[in-house]
Amino acid sequence: MILDNSLNKILIVDFGSQFTQLIARRIRELGVFSDIVSHKKIKLNQINQSVKGIILSGGPLNVYQINKYSFDKKILGLDIPILGICFGHQILSKLNGGIVKQSKHREFGLANVIKKNNSLLTNNFFGTKKSKVVWMSHADQVSKLPKNFKVIASSSNSKFAIVENKIKNFYGVQFHPEVTHTENGKKLISNFIFLICKIRRNWSSKDQKRKLIKNVRAQVGDNKVICALSGGVDSSVVAQLLNKAIGKKLYCIFVNTGLLRKNEEAQVVQTFKKKLKINLIYVNAEKEFLNKLKNVSDPEKKRKIIGNLFIKIFERYAKKIKNVKFLAQGTLYPDLIESKSVTGSQTSKIKSHHNVGGLPKKMNLKLLEPLKFLFKDEVRKLGLELNLSNEIISRHPFPGPGLAIRMPGIITNEKIKILKEADYYFIQALRDHGLYHKIWQAYAALLPVKTVGVMGDNRTYEYLCLLRAITSEDGMTADFYEFKKSFMQTISNKIVNSIRGINRVVYDITSKPPSTIELE
Ligand code: XMP
């Protein structure tokens, strides 16, 4: 494990929490550099002068399963401020001589913490009410504090919800300040890094860009890379990043799966080949995809078939180009979380995103995923830093499997044609009404149901079109967008009147969770 020691930083020791990357993200947002290192890999001699503070993450372990985690106790003697979060708080207490026990009541969700004492960590955190709503997720808790530790705040279930040892600069919080559900949680992190660790701001999108370019160059060496370019935000940013990092060693491949939005292929070729002068290969594989997907209706099967075929095509072209070692793609952190557990914790698999879980087990190309620890809004900022246009950067996300997963049931040419039109009218209407940029993602889907309608005194029996429009921060959770009735009327009329094959339009009013953004 190579850590970057060129900048002062906060070191995050990861014990397998789902939220470790969120801690890193909060620190980036505060303009400070951080490195994450697994508890299994951290070595005492890696912690040098550049480490100004250490955060111990949460995790699914418990402090008495000594053989399941490793943490060198000597780290506590380095005279570096430490903040323990959830499991990190428990292990910090245990290693200092405190006692951790299974709680009488497991505590998941929101809880109220009440201020007991002043601390630098909670400076301007509580406000006048002297209490805050925080997000808890734990089954164990500290039951006896170590020597020289003091309670800063308690909740009804956790007496030691916030604690400190001022002499050693050790702090522990039983809840998760990094998640947005914790009111003012970022303030705690900010207090830790600025007031306690006394680190200065040293990180921006520009630094992010430089670091990623440096990493890509180091990883790629003299090899060639093919990049799966879909024209969506993520793959566009990866393509442009690689273009800047390795120039001619990059070959972008745009595959027309036949499951793209209307006019998409023409737009992508125009932008990347003509405007950005990127080395772009256009592959028309419509027939191949549609043949393989014939009569397939199971969502996971669709995803796997598409993922496999993408790789087959990339490998075919890699052979033609010669000396290609890497396949680059725009995988982001939320894609990883939802496809599989990145940390080895118990996160369950929701669906196989085509560029992650949908890949074949055996691949000749190595994956290059430079954005895999970033969140969507961070990728957009990076894209602007890389001089991509606002038009590309602010596009709604579009999944790799494309219209295949917006068409539950079997896929036919007729359905694709109808759906492309419906989606086009919907997105166009959003643009015309100034709504496109207020919405995080929107699309039309075609449901495998026909219903009866009446048009011009005649009976119709046609498909049901579902519209989905959501607001979200990073696609992990989402809310449906509340349109005005007049807009809904306009778009419903437009779709039904213009498209033969649809006689009814419905609007999806579920949030995520319990639904997901895509239908499959
Ligand atoms: P879900 O449906 O999982 O979607 O709530 C979350 C976000 O991920 C996008 N998505 C994908 N993106 N390949 C991708 O590149 C995929 O296989 C895939 N599946 C879903 C989805 O459009 C939404 O933005």
Coordinates of C-alpha atoms and ligand atoms in Angstrom, one line a residue:
M1 CA 0.0 0.0 0.0
I2 CA 1.6 3.3 -1.1
L3 CA 0.4 6.4 0.7
D4 CA 0.8 9.8 -0.7
N5 CA 3.1 11.7 1.7
S6 CA 3.5 14.8 -0.4
L7 CA 0.8 16.7 1.4
N8 CA -0.3 17.0 5.0
K9 CA -3.3 14.8 5.5
I10 CA -5.8 13.1 7.7
L11 CA -5.4 9.3 7.7
I12 CA -8.6 7.3 7.7
V13 CA -8.2 3.8 9.0
D14 CA -10.9 1.7 7.5
F15 CA -12.5 -1.1 9.6
G16 CA -15.0 -2.0 6.8
S17 CA -17.7 0.6 7.2
Q18 CA -20.1 1.4 4.4
F19 CA -19.4 5.0 5.2
T20 CA -15.6 5.2 5.1
Q21 CA -15.7 6.8 1.7
L22 CA -18.2 9.3 3.0
I23 CA -15.7 10.4 5.7
A24 CA -13.1 10.9 3.0
R25 CA -15.6 12.9 0.9
R26 CA -16.5 15.2 3.8
I27 CA -12.8 15.9 4.4
R28 CA -12.4 16.6 0.6
E29 CA -15.4 19.0 0.8
L30 CA -13.6 20.8 3.6
G31 CA -10.6 21.3 1.3
V32 CA -8.2 18.9 3.0
F33 CA -6.4 15.9 1.7
S34 CA -7.0 12.4 3.2
D35 CA -5.8 8.9 2.6
I36 CA -7.7 5.7 3.4
V37 CA -5.9 2.6 4.6
S38 CA -7.3 -0.7 5.6
H39 CA -6.9 -1.7 9.3
K40 CA -5.3 -4.9 7.9
K41 CA -2.6 -3.0 6.0
I42 CA -1.7 -0.1 8.1
K43 CA 1.9 -0.1 9.3
L44 CA 3.3 2.1 12.0
N45 CA 6.2 3.3 9.9
Q46 CA 3.7 4.6 7.2
I47 CA 2.5 7.2 9.7
N48 CA 5.0 10.0 9.3
Q49 CA 5.1 13.8 9.7
S50 CA 2.5 14.3 7.0
V51 CA -0.3 12.7 9.1
K52 CA -1.9 15.4 11.1
G53 CA -4.8 13.4 12.4
I54 CA -6.2 9.9 12.3
I55 CA -9.9 8.8 12.0
L56 CA -10.9 5.3 12.9
S57 CA -13.9 4.3 10.9
G58 CA -17.0 2.3 11.9
G59 CA -17.3 -1.3 10.9
P60 CA -19.3 -4.5 11.2
L61 CA -16.8 -6.1 13.7
N62 CA -16.9 -6.1 17.4
V63 CA -13.9 -5.2 19.6
Y64 CA -13.7 -8.7 21.2
Q65 CA -13.2 -10.5 17.9
I66 CA -9.5 -9.8 18.3
N67 CA -8.4 -12.2 15.5
K68 CA -10.8 -10.4 13.0
Y69 CA -9.2 -7.0 13.1
S70 CA -5.7 -5.7 13.4
F71 CA -4.6 -2.4 14.9
D72 CA -1.2 -1.6 16.2
K73 CA -1.6 -0.1 19.7
K74 CA 1.6 1.8 19.2
I75 CA -0.3 4.1 16.9
L76 CA -1.9 5.6 20.0
G77 CA 1.5 6.7 21.3
L78 CA 2.4 8.8 18.2
D79 CA 1.0 12.0 19.7
I80 CA -1.4 12.4 16.8
P81 CA -5.0 13.4 17.4
I82 CA -7.4 10.5 16.9
L83 CA -11.2 10.6 16.2
G84 CA -13.0 7.2 16.6
I85 CA -16.4 6.9 14.9
C86 CA -18.8 4.1 16.0
F87 CA -16.6 1.0 16.0
G88 CA -13.6 3.3 15.9
H89 CA -14.9 4.9 19.1
Q90 CA -15.3 1.5 20.8
I91 CA -11.9 0.3 19.8
L92 CA -10.3 3.6 20.9
S93 CA -12.0 3.2 24.3
K94 CA -11.1 -0.5 24.6
L95 CA -7.4 0.0 23.8
N96 CA -7.2 2.8 26.4
G97 CA -8.6 0.5 29.1
G98 CA -12.3 1.1 28.8
I99 CA -15.0 -1.6 28.6
V100 CA -17.3 -2.2 25.5
K101 CA -20.4 -4.4 25.8
Q102 CA -23.3 -5.4 23.8
S103 CA -26.0 -2.8 24.2
K104 CA -29.3 -3.7 25.8
H105 CA -31.0 -2.1 22.8
R106 CA -29.5 -2.0 19.4
E107 CA -29.6 1.6 18.2
F108 CA -30.3 2.1 14.5
G109 CA -31.5 5.4 13.1
L110 CA -32.0 8.8 14.5
A111 CA -31.2 9.6 18.2
N112 CA -31.0 12.8 20.2
V113 CA -27.6 13.6 21.8
I114 CA -27.6 16.0 24.7
K115 CA -24.6 18.2 25.6
K116 CA -23.0 17.5 29.0
N117 CA -19.6 19.3 28.7
N118 CA -17.8 21.7 26.4
S119 CA -15.2 20.4 23.9
L120 CA -13.3 21.7 20.9
L121 CA -14.9 18.9 19.0
T122 CA -18.4 20.2 19.5
N123 CA -17.5 23.9 19.1
N124 CA -20.7 25.5 17.5
F125 CA -22.1 22.0 17.0
F126 CA -25.0 22.0 19.4
G127 CA -26.4 25.5 19.0
T128 CA -28.7 27.0 21.6
K129 CA -30.9 23.9 22.2
K130 CA -27.9 22.0 23.5
S131 CA -29.0 18.9 21.7
K132 CA -28.7 17.5 18.1
V133 CA -30.3 14.7 16.1
V134 CA -27.7 12.2 15.0
W135 CA -27.6 8.9 13.1
M136 CA -26.7 5.8 15.1
S137 CA -26.0 2.3 13.8
H138 CA -24.6 0.0 16.5
A139 CA -25.2 -3.0 18.6
D140 CA -22.3 -2.6 21.0
Q141 CA -21.4 0.4 23.1
V142 CA -18.8 1.7 25.5
S143 CA -20.0 0.9 29.0
K144 CA -17.0 2.2 31.0
L145 CA -14.8 5.0 30.0
P146 CA -11.0 4.7 30.2
K147 CA -9.0 6.8 32.6
N148 CA -8.8 10.5 31.6
F149 CA -11.8 10.4 29.3
K150 CA -14.7 12.7 29.8
V151 CA -18.3 12.6 28.5
I152 CA -19.2 15.4 26.2
A153 CA -22.6 14.3 25.2
S154 CA -25.1 11.4 25.8
S155 CA -28.2 10.0 24.2
S156 CA -30.9 8.0 26.1
N157 CA -29.2 4.7 24.9
S158 CA -25.6 5.7 24.8
K159 CA -24.2 7.4 27.8
F160 CA -20.9 7.9 26.1
A161 CA -22.2 9.2 22.7
I162 CA -19.3 11.8 22.5
V163 CA -16.2 11.5 24.6
E164 CA -12.8 13.1 24.8
N165 CA -9.3 12.7 26.3
K166 CA -8.0 16.2 26.1
I167 CA -4.5 15.3 27.3
K168 CA -4.0 12.9 24.5
N169 CA -6.3 14.5 21.9
F170 CA -8.4 11.4 21.6
Y171 CA -12.1 11.8 20.6
G172 CA -14.9 9.3 20.2
V173 CA -18.4 9.5 18.7
Q174 CA -20.8 6.6 18.9
F175 CA -22.9 8.0 15.9
H176 CA -21.9 8.7 12.3
P177 CA -21.2 12.5 11.7
E178 CA -20.3 11.7 8.1
V179 CA -23.8 10.8 7.0
T180 CA -26.2 13.6 6.1
H181 CA -28.9 12.4 8.5
T182 CA -26.7 13.7 11.4
E183 CA -27.6 17.3 11.9
N184 CA -24.5 19.5 11.6
G185 CA -22.3 16.4 11.4
K186 CA -19.8 18.1 9.1
K187 CA -19.1 20.6 11.8
L188 CA -17.7 17.9 14.1
I189 CA -15.4 16.7 11.3
S190 CA -14.4 20.3 10.6
N191 CA -13.7 20.9 14.2
F192 CA -11.6 17.8 14.4
I193 CA -9.5 18.6 11.4
F194 CA -9.1 22.3 11.8
L195 CA -9.3 23.0 15.5
I196 CA -7.8 19.8 16.9
C197 CA -5.4 18.6 14.1
K198 CA -4.7 22.2 13.1
I199 CA -4.3 21.2 9.5
R200 CA -4.6 23.8 6.7
R201 CA -6.8 23.6 3.6
N202 CA -4.7 22.0 0.9
W203 CA -7.1 20.2 -1.5
S204 CA -9.3 21.3 -4.4
S205 CA -10.7 19.9 -7.7
K206 CA -7.5 21.0 -9.3
D207 CA -5.4 18.9 -6.9
Q208 CA -7.8 16.0 -7.4
K209 CA -7.3 16.3 -11.2
R210 CA -3.5 16.4 -10.7
K211 CA -3.5 13.4 -8.4
L212 CA -5.7 11.3 -10.6
I213 CA -3.5 12.1 -13.7
K214 CA -0.4 11.2 -11.8
N215 CA -2.0 7.9 -10.6
V216 CA -3.2 7.0 -14.1
R217 CA 0.3 7.6 -15.6
A218 CA 1.9 5.5 -12.9
Q219 CA -0.6 2.7 -13.3
V220 CA -0.6 2.6 -17.1
G221 CA 3.1 3.0 -17.8
D222 CA 3.8 2.3 -21.5
N223 CA 0.7 0.3 -22.1
K224 CA -2.3 1.1 -24.2
V225 CA -5.7 1.6 -22.7
I226 CA -9.2 1.2 -24.2
C227 CA -11.9 3.3 -22.7
A228 CA -15.5 2.3 -22.7
L229 CA -17.1 5.6 -23.7
S230 CA -20.9 5.9 -23.5
G231 CA -21.1 9.6 -23.7
G232 CA -22.6 9.8 -20.2
V233 CA -21.0 12.0 -17.6
D234 CA -18.8 9.4 -15.9
S235 CA -17.3 7.8 -19.0
S236 CA -16.8 11.2 -20.6
V237 CA -14.9 12.5 -17.6
V238 CA -12.7 9.3 -17.6
A239 CA -12.1 9.7 -21.3
Q240 CA -11.0 13.3 -21.0
L241 CA -8.9 12.5 -17.9
L242 CA -7.1 9.7 -19.7
N243 CA -6.7 11.9 -22.8
K244 CA -4.9 14.4 -20.7
A245 CA -2.9 11.7 -18.8
I246 CA -1.8 9.4 -21.6
G247 CA -2.9 11.0 -25.0
K248 CA -2.2 8.7 -27.9
K249 CA -2.1 5.6 -25.8
L250 CA -5.8 6.0 -25.3
Y251 CA -8.4 4.4 -27.6
C252 CA -12.0 5.2 -26.8
I253 CA -14.7 2.7 -27.9
F254 CA -18.3 3.8 -28.3
V255 CA -20.6 0.8 -28.7
N256 CA -24.0 1.4 -30.3
T257 CA -26.0 -1.3 -28.5
G258 CA -29.2 -0.4 -30.2
L259 CA -30.5 0.5 -26.7
L260 CA -29.4 4.1 -26.7
R261 CA -31.5 7.2 -26.5
K262 CA -32.7 8.9 -29.7
N263 CA -29.8 10.4 -31.7
E264 CA -27.3 9.6 -29.0
E265 CA -24.7 7.9 -31.2
A266 CA -24.5 10.9 -33.6
Q267 CA -24.1 13.3 -30.6
V268 CA -21.3 11.3 -29.0
V269 CA -19.3 11.0 -32.2
Q270 CA -19.8 14.7 -32.9
T271 CA -18.6 15.7 -29.4
F272 CA -15.7 13.4 -28.8
K273 CA -14.3 12.7 -32.3
K274 CA -14.9 16.1 -33.9
K275 CA -14.9 18.6 -31.0
L276 CA -12.5 17.1 -28.4
K277 CA -10.3 15.2 -31.0
I278 CA -10.3 12.1 -28.9
N279 CA -9.2 8.8 -30.5
L280 CA -12.7 7.3 -30.9
I281 CA -13.7 4.0 -32.5
Y282 CA -17.5 3.7 -33.3
V283 CA -18.8 0.2 -33.1
N284 CA -22.3 -0.6 -34.4
A285 CA -23.3 -3.8 -32.5
E286 CA -27.1 -3.3 -32.6
K287 CA -27.8 -6.7 -34.1
E288 CA -25.4 -8.5 -31.8
F289 CA -27.0 -7.1 -28.7
L290 CA -30.5 -7.6 -29.8
N291 CA -29.9 -11.2 -30.9
K292 CA -28.4 -12.1 -27.6
L293 CA -31.2 -10.4 -25.7
K294 CA -34.0 -12.1 -27.7
N295 CA -36.7 -13.5 -25.4
V296 CA -34.8 -12.6 -22.2
S297 CA -36.9 -11.0 -19.6
D298 CA -35.1 -11.6 -16.3
P299 CA -33.4 -8.3 -15.2
E300 CA -30.2 -9.8 -13.9
K301 CA -29.8 -12.0 -17.1
K302 CA -30.2 -8.9 -19.2
R303 CA -27.6 -7.1 -17.2
K304 CA -25.1 -10.0 -17.4
I305 CA -25.6 -10.6 -21.1
I306 CA -25.0 -6.9 -21.8
G307 CA -22.0 -6.7 -19.5
N308 CA -20.5 -9.8 -21.1
L309 CA -21.1 -8.6 -24.6
F310 CA -19.5 -5.2 -23.9
I311 CA -16.4 -7.0 -22.7
K312 CA -16.3 -9.3 -25.7
I313 CA -16.4 -6.3 -28.0
F314 CA -13.8 -4.5 -26.1
E315 CA -11.5 -7.5 -26.1
R316 CA -12.1 -8.0 -29.9
Y317 CA -10.9 -4.4 -30.5
A318 CA -8.1 -4.7 -28.0
K319 CA -6.7 -7.5 -30.1
K320 CA -6.9 -5.5 -33.2
I321 CA -5.1 -2.5 -31.6
K322 CA -2.4 -4.7 -30.0
N323 CA -0.6 -4.2 -26.7
V324 CA -3.7 -3.1 -24.9
K325 CA -3.5 -3.9 -21.2
F326 CA -6.3 -1.9 -19.6
L327 CA -10.0 -1.3 -20.0
A328 CA -11.0 2.0 -18.5
Q329 CA -14.5 2.7 -17.3
G330 CA -16.4 5.3 -15.4
T331 CA -17.3 3.3 -12.3
L332 CA -18.2 5.6 -9.3
Y333 CA -18.3 4.8 -5.7
P334 CA -22.1 4.3 -5.4
D335 CA -21.9 1.8 -8.3
L336 CA -19.5 -0.3 -6.2
I337 CA -21.5 -0.1 -3.0
E338 CA -24.6 -1.3 -4.7
S339 CA -23.1 -4.1 -6.8
K340 CA -21.0 -5.6 -4.1
S341 CA -19.4 -4.8 -0.9
V342 CA -16.2 -2.9 -1.5
T343 CA -15.1 -3.2 2.1
G344 CA -15.9 -6.9 2.7
S345 CA -18.7 -5.9 5.0
Q346 CA -22.2 -7.2 4.9
T347 CA -23.6 -4.8 2.3
S348 CA -26.1 -6.8 0.2
K349 CA -26.1 -6.9 -3.6
I350 CA -28.9 -4.9 -5.1
K351 CA -28.3 -5.2 -8.8
S352 CA -25.3 -5.9 -11.1
H353 CA -24.4 -2.6 -12.6
H354 CA -23.1 -3.4 -16.0
N355 CA -19.7 -1.9 -15.4
V356 CA -19.1 -3.7 -12.1
G357 CA -21.0 -6.8 -11.1
G358 CA -22.2 -7.5 -14.7
L359 CA -18.6 -8.2 -15.9
P360 CA -17.5 -11.7 -16.8
K361 CA -15.5 -13.5 -14.1
K362 CA -12.5 -14.0 -16.5
M363 CA -11.2 -11.1 -18.4
N364 CA -8.1 -10.6 -20.4
L365 CA -8.0 -6.8 -19.8
K366 CA -7.2 -5.2 -16.5
L367 CA -9.7 -2.7 -15.2
L368 CA -8.7 0.9 -14.8
E369 CA -11.3 2.8 -12.8
P370 CA -9.9 6.2 -11.8
L371 CA -13.1 7.6 -10.5
K372 CA -14.1 4.6 -8.3
F373 CA -13.9 6.5 -5.0
L374 CA -15.7 9.6 -6.2
F375 CA -19.3 10.6 -6.0
K376 CA -21.3 12.0 -8.9
D377 CA -21.1 15.6 -7.9
E378 CA -17.4 15.4 -7.4
V379 CA -17.0 13.8 -10.9
R380 CA -19.0 16.7 -12.4
K381 CA -16.6 19.2 -10.7
L382 CA -13.7 17.2 -12.0
G383 CA -15.2 17.3 -15.5
L384 CA -15.4 21.1 -15.4
E385 CA -11.8 21.2 -14.2
L386 CA -10.9 19.1 -17.3
N387 CA -12.7 21.6 -19.6
L388 CA -15.6 19.5 -20.5
S389 CA -18.6 21.5 -21.5
N390 CA -21.5 22.2 -19.1
E391 CA -23.8 20.4 -21.5
I392 CA -21.9 17.1 -21.1
I393 CA -21.3 17.5 -17.4
S394 CA -24.9 18.3 -16.5
R395 CA -26.4 15.4 -18.5
H396 CA -28.7 13.1 -16.5
P397 CA -27.0 9.7 -15.8
F398 CA -27.8 7.0 -18.3
P399 CA -27.1 3.4 -17.3
G400 CA -24.8 1.1 -19.4
P401 CA -27.6 -1.4 -20.1
G402 CA -29.6 1.5 -21.5
L403 CA -33.2 1.1 -22.6
A404 CA -33.0 -2.7 -21.9
I405 CA -33.6 -2.0 -18.2
R406 CA -36.3 0.5 -18.9
M407 CA -38.4 -2.0 -20.7
P408 CA -39.4 -4.8 -18.2
G409 CA -40.1 -8.0 -20.0
I410 CA -38.7 -9.0 -23.4
I411 CA -37.0 -6.6 -25.7
T412 CA -38.3 -6.1 -29.3
N413 CA -37.5 -3.6 -32.0
E414 CA -41.0 -2.3 -31.9
K415 CA -40.7 -1.5 -28.2
I416 CA -37.3 0.1 -28.6
K417 CA -38.7 2.4 -31.3
I418 CA -41.7 3.4 -29.2
L419 CA -39.6 4.0 -26.0
K420 CA -36.9 6.1 -27.8
E421 CA -39.7 8.4 -28.9
A422 CA -41.4 8.7 -25.5
D423 CA -38.1 9.4 -23.8
Y424 CA -37.2 12.0 -26.3
Y425 CA -40.5 13.9 -25.9
F426 CA -40.2 13.7 -22.1
I427 CA -36.6 15.0 -21.9
Q428 CA -37.4 17.7 -24.5
A429 CA -40.4 18.8 -22.5
L430 CA -38.2 19.1 -19.4
R431 CA -35.7 21.2 -21.3
D432 CA -38.5 23.4 -22.8
H433 CA -40.0 24.0 -19.4
G434 CA -36.7 24.8 -17.7
L435 CA -36.9 21.7 -15.5
Y436 CA -34.1 19.6 -16.8
H437 CA -31.4 20.9 -14.5
K438 CA -33.7 20.9 -11.4
I439 CA -34.0 17.1 -11.8
W440 CA -31.2 14.7 -11.1
Q441 CA -32.4 12.0 -13.5
A442 CA -35.5 11.5 -15.7
Y443 CA -36.5 8.9 -18.2
A444 CA -39.5 7.2 -19.8
A445 CA -40.0 3.4 -19.5
L446 CA -42.3 1.1 -21.4
L447 CA -44.2 -1.3 -19.2
P448 CA -45.1 -4.8 -20.6
V449 CA -48.8 -4.1 -20.2
K450 CA -51.4 -3.1 -22.7
T451 CA -54.5 -1.3 -21.6
V452 CA -57.6 -0.1 -23.4
G453 CA -58.1 3.5 -24.4
V454 CA -60.3 5.5 -26.7
M455 CA -59.1 7.8 -29.4
G456 CA -61.2 9.5 -32.1
D457 CA -64.1 7.2 -31.1
N458 CA -62.0 4.1 -31.7
R459 CA -60.9 1.6 -29.1
T460 CA -57.1 1.4 -28.6
Y461 CA -55.1 -1.4 -26.9
E462 CA -51.6 -0.2 -26.4
Y463 CA -48.6 0.0 -24.0
L464 CA -48.3 1.8 -20.8
C465 CA -45.6 4.4 -20.6
L466 CA -44.1 5.2 -17.2
L467 CA -42.3 8.4 -16.5
R468 CA -39.7 8.7 -13.7
A469 CA -38.1 11.9 -12.5
I470 CA -36.1 12.1 -9.3
T471 CA -34.0 14.4 -7.2
S472 CA -31.0 13.0 -5.5
E473 CA -27.5 13.9 -4.2
D474 CA -25.6 10.9 -5.4
G475 CA -28.1 8.3 -6.7
M476 CA -27.9 6.4 -3.4
T477 CA -31.2 7.8 -2.2
A478 CA -33.8 9.6 -4.3
D479 CA -37.2 11.4 -4.1
F480 CA -39.7 11.7 -6.9
Y481 CA -39.9 15.2 -8.4
E482 CA -43.2 17.0 -7.9
F483 CA -44.4 18.3 -11.3
K484 CA -47.2 20.8 -11.7
K485 CA -50.4 19.3 -13.1
S486 CA -50.2 21.5 -16.2
F487 CA -46.7 20.0 -17.1
M488 CA -48.0 16.5 -16.5
Q489 CA -51.0 17.1 -18.7
T490 CA -48.8 18.6 -21.5
I491 CA -46.3 15.7 -21.5
S492 CA -49.0 13.0 -21.3
N493 CA -50.9 14.5 -24.2
K494 CA -47.7 14.9 -26.2
I495 CA -46.7 11.3 -25.8
V496 CA -50.1 9.7 -26.4
N497 CA -50.9 11.9 -29.3
S498 CA -47.5 11.6 -31.0
I499 CA -46.6 8.0 -30.5
R500 CA -48.5 5.1 -31.9
G501 CA -48.2 2.3 -29.4
I502 CA -48.8 4.2 -26.2
N503 CA -52.3 5.2 -24.9
R504 CA -51.6 5.7 -21.2
V505 CA -49.0 7.5 -19.2
V506 CA -48.3 7.0 -15.5
Y507 CA -45.9 8.8 -13.1
D508 CA -43.7 6.9 -10.7
I509 CA -44.1 8.3 -7.2
T510 CA -41.8 6.1 -5.2
S511 CA -38.6 7.2 -3.6
K512 CA -35.4 5.2 -3.3
P513 CA -35.5 3.3 -1.0
P514 CA -37.8 1.4 -1.1
S515 CA -37.6 1.5 -4.9
T516 CA -34.5 1.9 -7.0
I517 CA -34.1 4.6 -9.7
E518 CA -34.1 2.2 -12.7
L519 CA -36.9 -0.3 -13.0
E520 CA -34.5 -3.3 -13.3
Ligands
XMP1 P1 -30.5 2.3 -9.3 O1 -31.5 1.8 -10.3 O2 -29.5 1.3 -8.8 O3 -29.6 3.4 -10.0 O4 -31.2 3.0 -8.1 C1 -28.7 4.3 -9.4 C2 -28.0 5.0 -10.5 O5 -27.2 4.1 -11.2 C3 -27.5 4.1 -12.6 N1 -27.4 2.7 -13.0 C4 -26.3 2.3 -13.8 N2 -25.3 2.9 -14.3 N3 -24.5 0.9 -15.3 C5 -24.4 2.2 -15.1 O6 -23.4 2.8 -15.6 C6 -25.6 0.2 -14.7 O7 -25.7 -1.0 -14.9 C7 -26.5 0.9 -14.0 N4 -27.7 0.5 -13.3 C8 -28.2 1.7 -12.8 C9 -29.0 4.6 -12.6 O8 -29.3 5.1 -13.9 C10 -28.9 5.6 -11.5 O9 -28.4 6.8 -12.0

